[in-house]
Short mmCIF file of C-alpha atoms and ligand atoms in Angstrom, two decimals:
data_model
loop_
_atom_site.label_atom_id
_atom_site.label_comp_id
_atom_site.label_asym_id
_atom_site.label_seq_id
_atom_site.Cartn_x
_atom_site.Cartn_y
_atom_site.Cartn_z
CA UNK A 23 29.86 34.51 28.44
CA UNK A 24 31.10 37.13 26.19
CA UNK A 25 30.66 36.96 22.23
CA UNK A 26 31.10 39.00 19.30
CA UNK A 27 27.25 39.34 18.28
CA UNK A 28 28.42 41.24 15.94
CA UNK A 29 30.11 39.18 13.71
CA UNK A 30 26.33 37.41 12.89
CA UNK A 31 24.83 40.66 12.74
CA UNK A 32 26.90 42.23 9.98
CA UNK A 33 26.45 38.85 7.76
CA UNK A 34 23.98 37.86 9.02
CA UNK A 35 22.98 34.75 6.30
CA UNK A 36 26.53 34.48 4.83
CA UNK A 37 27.73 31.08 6.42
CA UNK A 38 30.59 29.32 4.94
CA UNK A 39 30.46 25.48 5.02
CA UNK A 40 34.31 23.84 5.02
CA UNK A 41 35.43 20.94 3.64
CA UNK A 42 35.35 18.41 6.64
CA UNK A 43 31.29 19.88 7.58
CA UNK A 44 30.76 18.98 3.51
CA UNK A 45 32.32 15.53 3.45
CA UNK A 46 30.44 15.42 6.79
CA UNK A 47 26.90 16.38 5.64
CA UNK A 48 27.16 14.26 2.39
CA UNK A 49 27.72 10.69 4.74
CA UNK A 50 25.26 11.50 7.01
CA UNK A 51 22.42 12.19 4.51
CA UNK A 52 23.69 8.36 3.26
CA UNK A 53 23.75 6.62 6.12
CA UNK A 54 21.15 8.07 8.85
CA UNK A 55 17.66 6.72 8.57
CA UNK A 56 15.31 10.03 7.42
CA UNK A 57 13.51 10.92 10.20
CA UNK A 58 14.14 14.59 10.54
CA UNK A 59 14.62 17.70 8.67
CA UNK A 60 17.82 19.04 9.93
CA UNK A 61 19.58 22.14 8.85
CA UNK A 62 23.26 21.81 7.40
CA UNK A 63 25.65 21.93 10.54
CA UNK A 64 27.01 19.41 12.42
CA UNK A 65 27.41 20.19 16.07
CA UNK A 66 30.54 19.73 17.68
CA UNK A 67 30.98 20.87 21.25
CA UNK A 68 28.96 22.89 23.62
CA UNK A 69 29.65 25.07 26.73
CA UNK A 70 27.04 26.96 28.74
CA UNK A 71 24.80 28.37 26.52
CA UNK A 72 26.59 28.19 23.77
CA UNK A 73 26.89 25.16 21.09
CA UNK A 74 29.56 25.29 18.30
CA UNK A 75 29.31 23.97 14.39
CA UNK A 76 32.38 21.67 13.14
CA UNK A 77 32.87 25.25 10.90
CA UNK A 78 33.90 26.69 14.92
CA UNK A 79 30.36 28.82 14.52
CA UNK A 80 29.05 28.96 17.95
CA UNK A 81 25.26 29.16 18.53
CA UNK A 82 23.38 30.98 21.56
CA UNK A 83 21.10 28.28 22.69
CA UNK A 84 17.61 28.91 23.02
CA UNK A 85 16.08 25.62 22.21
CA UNK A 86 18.52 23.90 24.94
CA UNK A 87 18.55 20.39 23.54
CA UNK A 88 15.06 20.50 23.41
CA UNK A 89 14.22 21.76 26.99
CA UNK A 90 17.38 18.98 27.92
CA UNK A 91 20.34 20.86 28.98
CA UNK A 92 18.89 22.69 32.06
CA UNK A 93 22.76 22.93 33.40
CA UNK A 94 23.99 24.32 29.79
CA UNK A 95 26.13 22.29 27.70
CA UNK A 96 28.88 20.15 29.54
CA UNK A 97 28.24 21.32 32.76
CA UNK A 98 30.91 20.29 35.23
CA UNK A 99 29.24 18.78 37.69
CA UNK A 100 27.87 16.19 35.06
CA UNK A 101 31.02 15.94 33.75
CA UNK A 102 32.54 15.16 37.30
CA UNK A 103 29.50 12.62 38.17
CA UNK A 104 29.74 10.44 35.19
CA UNK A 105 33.86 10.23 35.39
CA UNK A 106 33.79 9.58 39.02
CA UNK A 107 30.99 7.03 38.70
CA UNK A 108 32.11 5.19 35.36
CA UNK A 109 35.25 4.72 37.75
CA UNK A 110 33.62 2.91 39.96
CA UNK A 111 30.37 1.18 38.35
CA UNK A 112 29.08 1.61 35.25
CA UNK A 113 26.52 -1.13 35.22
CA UNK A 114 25.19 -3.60 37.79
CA UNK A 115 22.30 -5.46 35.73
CA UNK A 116 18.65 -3.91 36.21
CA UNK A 117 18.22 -7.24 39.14
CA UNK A 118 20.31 -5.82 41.34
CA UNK A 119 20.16 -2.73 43.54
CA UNK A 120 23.17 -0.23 43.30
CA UNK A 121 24.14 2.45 45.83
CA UNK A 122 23.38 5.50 43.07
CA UNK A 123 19.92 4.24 42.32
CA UNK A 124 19.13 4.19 45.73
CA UNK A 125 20.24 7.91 46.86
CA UNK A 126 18.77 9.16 43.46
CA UNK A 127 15.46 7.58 44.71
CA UNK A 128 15.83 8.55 48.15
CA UNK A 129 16.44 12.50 47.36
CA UNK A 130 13.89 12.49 44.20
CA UNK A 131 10.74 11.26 46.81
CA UNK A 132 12.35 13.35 49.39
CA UNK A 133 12.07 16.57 47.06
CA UNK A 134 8.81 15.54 44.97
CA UNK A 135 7.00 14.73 48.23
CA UNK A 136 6.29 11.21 46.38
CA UNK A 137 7.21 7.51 47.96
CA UNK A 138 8.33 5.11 45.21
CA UNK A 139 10.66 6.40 42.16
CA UNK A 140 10.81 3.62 38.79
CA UNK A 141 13.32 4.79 36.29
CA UNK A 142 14.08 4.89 32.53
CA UNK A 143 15.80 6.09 29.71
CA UNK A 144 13.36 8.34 27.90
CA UNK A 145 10.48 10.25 28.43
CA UNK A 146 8.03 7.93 26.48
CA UNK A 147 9.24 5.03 28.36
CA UNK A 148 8.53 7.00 32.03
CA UNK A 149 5.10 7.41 30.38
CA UNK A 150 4.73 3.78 29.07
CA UNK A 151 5.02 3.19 33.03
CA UNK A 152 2.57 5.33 33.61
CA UNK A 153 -0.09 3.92 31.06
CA UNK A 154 0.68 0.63 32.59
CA UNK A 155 0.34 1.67 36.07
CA UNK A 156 -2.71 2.85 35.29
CA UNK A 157 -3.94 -0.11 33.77
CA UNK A 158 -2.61 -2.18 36.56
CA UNK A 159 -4.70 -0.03 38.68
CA UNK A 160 -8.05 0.02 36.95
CA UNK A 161 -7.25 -3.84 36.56
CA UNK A 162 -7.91 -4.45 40.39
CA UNK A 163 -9.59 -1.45 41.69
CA UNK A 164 -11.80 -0.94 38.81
CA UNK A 165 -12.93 -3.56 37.32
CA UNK A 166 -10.68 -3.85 34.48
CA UNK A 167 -11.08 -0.49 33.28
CA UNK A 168 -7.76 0.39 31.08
CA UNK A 169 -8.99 3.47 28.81
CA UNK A 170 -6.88 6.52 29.84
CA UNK A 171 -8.36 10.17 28.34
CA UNK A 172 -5.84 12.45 27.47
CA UNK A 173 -5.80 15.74 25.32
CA UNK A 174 -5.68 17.35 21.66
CA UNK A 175 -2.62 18.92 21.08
CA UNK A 176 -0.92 17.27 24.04
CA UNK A 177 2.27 15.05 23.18
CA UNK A 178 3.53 12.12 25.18
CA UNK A 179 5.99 10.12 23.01
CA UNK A 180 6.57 8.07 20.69
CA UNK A 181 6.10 4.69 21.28
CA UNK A 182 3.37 3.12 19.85
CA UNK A 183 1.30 3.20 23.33
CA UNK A 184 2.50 7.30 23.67
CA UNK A 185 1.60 8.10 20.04
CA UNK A 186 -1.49 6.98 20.82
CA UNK A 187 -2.28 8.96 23.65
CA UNK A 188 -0.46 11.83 22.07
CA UNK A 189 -3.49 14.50 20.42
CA UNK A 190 -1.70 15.57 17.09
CA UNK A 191 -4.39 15.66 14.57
CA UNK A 192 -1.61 14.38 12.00
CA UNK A 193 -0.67 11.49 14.19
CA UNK A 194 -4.27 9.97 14.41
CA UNK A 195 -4.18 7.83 11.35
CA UNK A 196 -0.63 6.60 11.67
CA UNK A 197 1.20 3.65 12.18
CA UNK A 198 -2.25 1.92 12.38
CA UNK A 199 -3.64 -0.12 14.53
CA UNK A 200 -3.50 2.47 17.29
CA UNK A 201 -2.92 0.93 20.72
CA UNK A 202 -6.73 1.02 21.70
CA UNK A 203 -7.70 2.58 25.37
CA UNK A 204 -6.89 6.84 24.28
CA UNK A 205 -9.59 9.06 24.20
CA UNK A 206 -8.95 12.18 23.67
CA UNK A 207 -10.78 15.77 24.18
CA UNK A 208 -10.06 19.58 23.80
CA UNK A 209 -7.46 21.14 26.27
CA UNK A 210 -8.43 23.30 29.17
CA UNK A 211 -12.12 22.08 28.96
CA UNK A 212 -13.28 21.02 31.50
CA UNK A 213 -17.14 19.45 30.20
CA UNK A 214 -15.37 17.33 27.49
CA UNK A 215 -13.61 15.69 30.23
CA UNK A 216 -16.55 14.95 32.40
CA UNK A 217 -18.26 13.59 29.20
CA UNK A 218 -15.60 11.05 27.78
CA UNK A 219 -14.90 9.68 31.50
CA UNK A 220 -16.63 6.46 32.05
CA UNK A 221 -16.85 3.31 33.73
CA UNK A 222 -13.97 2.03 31.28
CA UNK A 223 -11.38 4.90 32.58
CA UNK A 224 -8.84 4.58 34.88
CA UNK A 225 -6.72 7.79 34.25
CA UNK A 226 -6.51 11.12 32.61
CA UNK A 227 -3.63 11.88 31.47
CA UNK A 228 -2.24 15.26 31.06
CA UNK A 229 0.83 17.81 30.15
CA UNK A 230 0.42 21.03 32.82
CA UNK A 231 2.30 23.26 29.76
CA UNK A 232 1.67 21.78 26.38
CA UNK A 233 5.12 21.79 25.39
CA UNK A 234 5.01 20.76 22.03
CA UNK A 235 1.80 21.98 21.19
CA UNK A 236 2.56 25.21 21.26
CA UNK A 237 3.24 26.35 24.70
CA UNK A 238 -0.10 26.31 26.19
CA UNK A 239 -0.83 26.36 30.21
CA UNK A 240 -3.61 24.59 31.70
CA UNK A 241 -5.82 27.17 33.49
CA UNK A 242 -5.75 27.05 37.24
CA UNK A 243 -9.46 25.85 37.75
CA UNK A 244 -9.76 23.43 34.65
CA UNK A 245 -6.61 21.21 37.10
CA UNK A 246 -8.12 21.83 40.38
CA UNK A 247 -11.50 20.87 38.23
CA UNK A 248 -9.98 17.30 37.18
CA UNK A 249 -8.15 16.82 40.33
CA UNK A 250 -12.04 16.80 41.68
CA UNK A 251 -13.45 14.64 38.73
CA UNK A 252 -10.57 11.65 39.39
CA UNK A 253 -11.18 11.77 42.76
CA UNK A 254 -15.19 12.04 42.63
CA UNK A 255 -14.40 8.63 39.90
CA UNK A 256 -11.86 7.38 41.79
CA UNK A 257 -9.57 7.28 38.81
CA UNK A 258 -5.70 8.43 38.47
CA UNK A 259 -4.01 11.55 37.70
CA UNK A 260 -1.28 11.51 35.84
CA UNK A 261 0.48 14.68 34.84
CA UNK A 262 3.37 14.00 32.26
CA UNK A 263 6.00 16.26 33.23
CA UNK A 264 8.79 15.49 30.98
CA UNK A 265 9.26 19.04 29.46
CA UNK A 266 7.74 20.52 32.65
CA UNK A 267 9.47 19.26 35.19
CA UNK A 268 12.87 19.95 37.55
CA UNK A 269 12.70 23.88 37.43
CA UNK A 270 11.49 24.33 33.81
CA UNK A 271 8.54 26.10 34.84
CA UNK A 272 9.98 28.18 38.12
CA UNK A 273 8.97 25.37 40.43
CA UNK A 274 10.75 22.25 40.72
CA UNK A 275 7.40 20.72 39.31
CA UNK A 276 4.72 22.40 37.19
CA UNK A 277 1.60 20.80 39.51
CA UNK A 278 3.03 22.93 42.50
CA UNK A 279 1.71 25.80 40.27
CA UNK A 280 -1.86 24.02 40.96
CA UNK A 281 -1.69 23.68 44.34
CA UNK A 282 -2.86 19.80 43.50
CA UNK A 283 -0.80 16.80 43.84
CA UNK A 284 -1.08 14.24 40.79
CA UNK A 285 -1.17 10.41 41.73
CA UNK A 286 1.49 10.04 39.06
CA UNK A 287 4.22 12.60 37.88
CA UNK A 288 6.51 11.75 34.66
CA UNK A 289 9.99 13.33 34.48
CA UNK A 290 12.51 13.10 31.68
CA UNK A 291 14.28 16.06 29.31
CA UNK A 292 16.07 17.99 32.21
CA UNK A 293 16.31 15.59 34.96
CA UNK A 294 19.32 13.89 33.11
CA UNK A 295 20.41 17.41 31.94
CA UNK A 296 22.14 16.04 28.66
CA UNK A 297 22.31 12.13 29.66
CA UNK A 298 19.28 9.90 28.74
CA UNK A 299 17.57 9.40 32.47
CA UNK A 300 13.55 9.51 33.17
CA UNK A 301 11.52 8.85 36.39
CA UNK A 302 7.80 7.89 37.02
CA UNK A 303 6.96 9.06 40.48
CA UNK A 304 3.96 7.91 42.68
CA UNK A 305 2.93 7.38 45.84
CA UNK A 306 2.85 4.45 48.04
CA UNK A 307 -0.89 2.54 47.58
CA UNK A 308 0.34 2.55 43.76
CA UNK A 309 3.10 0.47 44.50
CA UNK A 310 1.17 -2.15 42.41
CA UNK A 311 3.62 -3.67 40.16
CA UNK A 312 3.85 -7.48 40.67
CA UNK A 313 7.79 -8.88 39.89
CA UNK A 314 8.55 -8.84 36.09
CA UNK A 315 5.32 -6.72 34.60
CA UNK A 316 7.69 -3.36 34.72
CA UNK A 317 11.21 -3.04 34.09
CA UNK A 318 13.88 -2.92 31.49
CA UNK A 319 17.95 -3.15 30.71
CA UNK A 320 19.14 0.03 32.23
CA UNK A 321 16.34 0.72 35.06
CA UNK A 322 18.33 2.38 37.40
CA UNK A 323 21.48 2.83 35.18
CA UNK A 324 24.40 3.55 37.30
CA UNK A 325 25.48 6.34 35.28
CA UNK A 326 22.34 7.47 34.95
CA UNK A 327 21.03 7.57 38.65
CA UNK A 328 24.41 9.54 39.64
CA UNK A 329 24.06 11.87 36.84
CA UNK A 330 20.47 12.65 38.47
CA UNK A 331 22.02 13.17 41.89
CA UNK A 332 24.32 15.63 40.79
CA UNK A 333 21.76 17.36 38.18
CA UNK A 334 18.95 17.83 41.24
CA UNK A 335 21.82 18.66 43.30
CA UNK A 336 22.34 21.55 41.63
CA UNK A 337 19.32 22.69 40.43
CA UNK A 338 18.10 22.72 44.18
CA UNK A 339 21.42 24.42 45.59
CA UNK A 340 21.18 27.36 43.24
CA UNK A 341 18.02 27.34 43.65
CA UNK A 342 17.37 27.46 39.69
CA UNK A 343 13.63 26.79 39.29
CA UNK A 344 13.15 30.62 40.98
CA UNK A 345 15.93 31.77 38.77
CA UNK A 346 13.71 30.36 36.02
CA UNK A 347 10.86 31.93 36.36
CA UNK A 348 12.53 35.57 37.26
CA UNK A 349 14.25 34.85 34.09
CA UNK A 350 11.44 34.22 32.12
CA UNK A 351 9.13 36.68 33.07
CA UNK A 352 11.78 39.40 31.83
CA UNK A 353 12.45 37.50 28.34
CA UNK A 354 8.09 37.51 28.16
CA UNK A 355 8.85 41.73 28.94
CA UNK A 356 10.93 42.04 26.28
CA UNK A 357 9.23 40.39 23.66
CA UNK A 358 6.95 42.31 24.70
CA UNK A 359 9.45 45.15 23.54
CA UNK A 360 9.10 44.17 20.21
CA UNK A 361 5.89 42.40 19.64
CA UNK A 362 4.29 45.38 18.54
CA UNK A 363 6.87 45.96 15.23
CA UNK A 364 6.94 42.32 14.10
CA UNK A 365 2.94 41.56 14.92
CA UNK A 366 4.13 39.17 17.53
CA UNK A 367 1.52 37.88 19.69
CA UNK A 368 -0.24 35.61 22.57
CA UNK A 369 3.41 36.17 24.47
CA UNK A 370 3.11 33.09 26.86
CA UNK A 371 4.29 30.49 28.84
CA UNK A 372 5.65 29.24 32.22
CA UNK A 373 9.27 29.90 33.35
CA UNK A 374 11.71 29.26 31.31
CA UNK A 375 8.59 27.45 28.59
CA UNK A 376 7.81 30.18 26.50
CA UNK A 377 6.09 30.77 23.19
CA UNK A 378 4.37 33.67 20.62
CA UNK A 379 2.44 33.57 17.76
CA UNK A 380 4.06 34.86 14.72
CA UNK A 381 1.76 36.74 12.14
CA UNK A 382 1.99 34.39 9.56
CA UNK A 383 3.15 30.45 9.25
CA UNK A 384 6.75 31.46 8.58
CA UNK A 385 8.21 29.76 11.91
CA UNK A 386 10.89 27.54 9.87
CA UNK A 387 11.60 29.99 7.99
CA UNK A 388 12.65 32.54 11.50
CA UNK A 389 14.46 29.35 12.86
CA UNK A 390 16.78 28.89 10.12
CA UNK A 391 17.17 32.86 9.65
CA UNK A 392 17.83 32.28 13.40
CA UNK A 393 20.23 29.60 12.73
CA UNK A 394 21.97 31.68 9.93
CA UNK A 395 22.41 34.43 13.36
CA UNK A 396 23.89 32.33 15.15
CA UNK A 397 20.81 31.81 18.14
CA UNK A 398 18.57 28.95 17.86
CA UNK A 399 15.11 29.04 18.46
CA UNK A 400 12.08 26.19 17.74
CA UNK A 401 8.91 26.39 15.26
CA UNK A 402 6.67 24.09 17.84
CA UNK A 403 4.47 24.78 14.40
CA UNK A 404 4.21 27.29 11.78
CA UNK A 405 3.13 30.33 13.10
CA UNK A 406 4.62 29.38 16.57
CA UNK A 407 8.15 30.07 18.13
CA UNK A 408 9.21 28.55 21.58
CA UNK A 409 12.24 29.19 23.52
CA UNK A 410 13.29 26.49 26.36
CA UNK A 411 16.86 27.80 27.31
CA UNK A 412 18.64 26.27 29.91
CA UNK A 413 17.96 27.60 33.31
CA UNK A 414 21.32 28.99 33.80
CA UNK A 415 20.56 31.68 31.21
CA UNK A 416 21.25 35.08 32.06
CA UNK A 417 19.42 38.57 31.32
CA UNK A 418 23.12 39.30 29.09
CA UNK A 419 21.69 36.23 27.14
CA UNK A 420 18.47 37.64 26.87
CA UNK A 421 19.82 40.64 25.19
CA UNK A 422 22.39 38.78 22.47
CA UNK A 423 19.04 36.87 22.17
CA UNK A 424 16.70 39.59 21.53
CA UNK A 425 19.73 41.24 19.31
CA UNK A 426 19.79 38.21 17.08
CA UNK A 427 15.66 37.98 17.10
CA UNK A 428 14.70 41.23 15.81
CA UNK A 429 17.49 40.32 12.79
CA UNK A 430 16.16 37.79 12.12
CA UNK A 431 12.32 39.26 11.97
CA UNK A 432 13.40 42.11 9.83
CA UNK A 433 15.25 39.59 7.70
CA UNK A 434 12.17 37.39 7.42
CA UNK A 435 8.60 39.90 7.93
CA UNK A 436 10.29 43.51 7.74
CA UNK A 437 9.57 46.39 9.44
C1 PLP B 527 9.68 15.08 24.92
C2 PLP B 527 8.41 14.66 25.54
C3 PLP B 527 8.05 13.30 25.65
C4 PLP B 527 8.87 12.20 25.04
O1 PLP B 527 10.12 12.07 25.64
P1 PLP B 527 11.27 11.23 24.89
O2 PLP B 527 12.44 11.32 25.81
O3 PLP B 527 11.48 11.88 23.57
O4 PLP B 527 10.76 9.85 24.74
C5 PLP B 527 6.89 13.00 26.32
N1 PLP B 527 6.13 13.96 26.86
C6 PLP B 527 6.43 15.26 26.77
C7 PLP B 527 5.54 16.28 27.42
C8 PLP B 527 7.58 15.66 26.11
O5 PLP B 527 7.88 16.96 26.00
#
């Protein structure tokens, strides 16, 4: 899609606010529960890669609804599966079967390699499943052991259960008492691991990119490593693939990377492209569930299941995991390309999951200069930026991208 770049690049932090975005602004600050800092736009409608501000500012995408809209915004073939669907069914009740959750199931184990498919809303809820699965499993295999050992930095939601087996140092003393059962040990180290399992553990659970801890890969060897350890222990692994997953990192699912199959994979963010949908995948001899201990309102959500159909549909017809990873290799070049001016390092990431250290803890302060340019980006943390476009973004992106960047860098470090 063609814009005028230019337009942000001449004033670049001169953005007017109208009337209706005021008025706007001033009732949402009254009546929406504080639980985010968010800049002064409202967003109004989105197409591609592009989102535009009630002011008709449009925005070049970078942060794609938070690794969410792998399709872009209001991609058609959404669009097309939730009218034809909400024509036809738009809820059953989660005790019966309907005919979208059962091809949604069919072609996710089909494509995944996996035999049994549970679904949700959100990504914490596809990993409550998974904490309870795992606990259902240490409950008859192992001898009631329920303590899962997951990682610092890692995130997995924000449930109580998910906060506590999420590693943020800040999150550790909150919202006490923690769920009990989460240990948790340095990334990409393999030793700590062997130490903290024990008797008591059933799982280890862990994010194959550390999305929002800054972008950070698990090495190669430290996943074949724990793939060895649960089976030596005979314990689960579960590999929380909600930012990871359905092409993010140029495979249709990070662990392929690994060459090691997890006994249970979480999906959520772009499997619904846009539309709340998540999926716990595992294989058959975990089919342990008895009637009633699992569940929830809109399991298999009409909408939701056809809305996966046609979002995996596409994704796998235009083949958009490779185009991910072609794609993000040449936006790692050409940051690259400019690292060197702005001090930007440890260039990084997986696909279309990319991140760089800035040279000092000004990352909200780049995001709104960002903002101000018209491209959004995301401070994972201070001195961190990380882009998650969709996948459909092309190398012409890339360069209004870059364009807007290096603007924004001079506006904020110099040089
Ligand atoms: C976003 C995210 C979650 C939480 O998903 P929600 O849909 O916000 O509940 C869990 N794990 C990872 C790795 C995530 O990126």
């Amino acid at each position: 899609m063609q814009l005028d770049s230019a337009l942000y690049s001449q004033h670049p932090s001169v953005s007017h606010i109208g009337n209706d975005t005021q008025q706007l602004l001033e009732e949402a600050s009254a009546s929406i529960l504080y639980t985010a800092k968010r800049p002064e736009v409202v967003m109004e409608r989105g197409t591609g890669m592009y989102i535009w501000d009630t002011d008709g500012k449009p925005y070049l995408d970078f942060i794609g609804g938070w690794a969410v809209n792998a399709l872009g915004h209001s991609p058609a073939v959404l669009r097309d599966a939730l009218a034809s669907q909400s024509a036809q069914l738009v809820h059953a009740s989660p005790g019966y079967y309907n005919k979208p959750m059962i091809q949604f199931a069919k072609l996710l184990t089909e494509l995944s390699g996996y035999d049994r498919a549970f679904f949700a809303s959100s990504g914490s809820e596809a990993n409550e499943s998974a904490i309870k699965l795992a606990r259902k499993y240490g409950s008859i295999h192992l001898d009631g052991a329920y303590e899962i050992v997951t990682t610092i930095g890692s995130f997995h939601g924000r449930t109580l259960a998910t906060m506590s087996a999420t590693g943020k140092p800040q999150w550790m003393q909150l919202f006490a008492p923690k769920v009990p059962g989460f240990h948790h040990v340095p990334f990409n180290d393999i030793e700590a691991m062997r130490q903290a399992v024990s008797d008591r553990t059933c799982a280890i659970m862990i994010e194959p990119v550390q999305g929002e801890g800054g972008v950070h890969p698990a090495d190669a060897e430290y996943i074949k490593e724990l793939r060895k350890l649960c089976d030596e222990r005979s314990i689960l692994l579960v590999f929380d693939e909600v930012q990871t997953g359905i092409g993010r990192t140029g495979k249709l699912f990070a662990f392929e990377h690994y060459g090691i199959r997890p006994d249970i994979v979480t999906l959520a963010k772009g499997i619904g492209a846009g539309f709340p949908l998540s999926a716990m995948l595992t294989k058959e001899e975990l089919n342990l569930f008895e009637a009633g201990e699992q569940g929830g309102t809109y399991t298999g959500q009409p909408l939701a299941m056809a809305v996966g159909c046609a979002v995996l549909g596409e994704v796998v017809r235009h083949n958009l995991p490779s185009q991910a990873e072609e794609i993000g290799a040449y936006i790692r070049e050409e940051l690259h390309s400019i690292a060197g001016r702005f001090g930007l390092s440890g260039i990084r990431g997986m696909g279309l999951l990319i991140g760089f250290d800035l040279p000092r803890p000004i990352g909200s302060e780049l995001a709104a200069a960002a903002l101000a340019n018209g491209l959004l980006i995301n401070a994972p943390s201070p001195s961190i930026i990380r882009l998650m476009p969709p996948l459909i973004v092309t190398k012409e992106d890339v360069s209004v991208m870059l364009e807007r960047l290096t603007i924004s860098l001079e506006q904020v470090i110099g040089g």
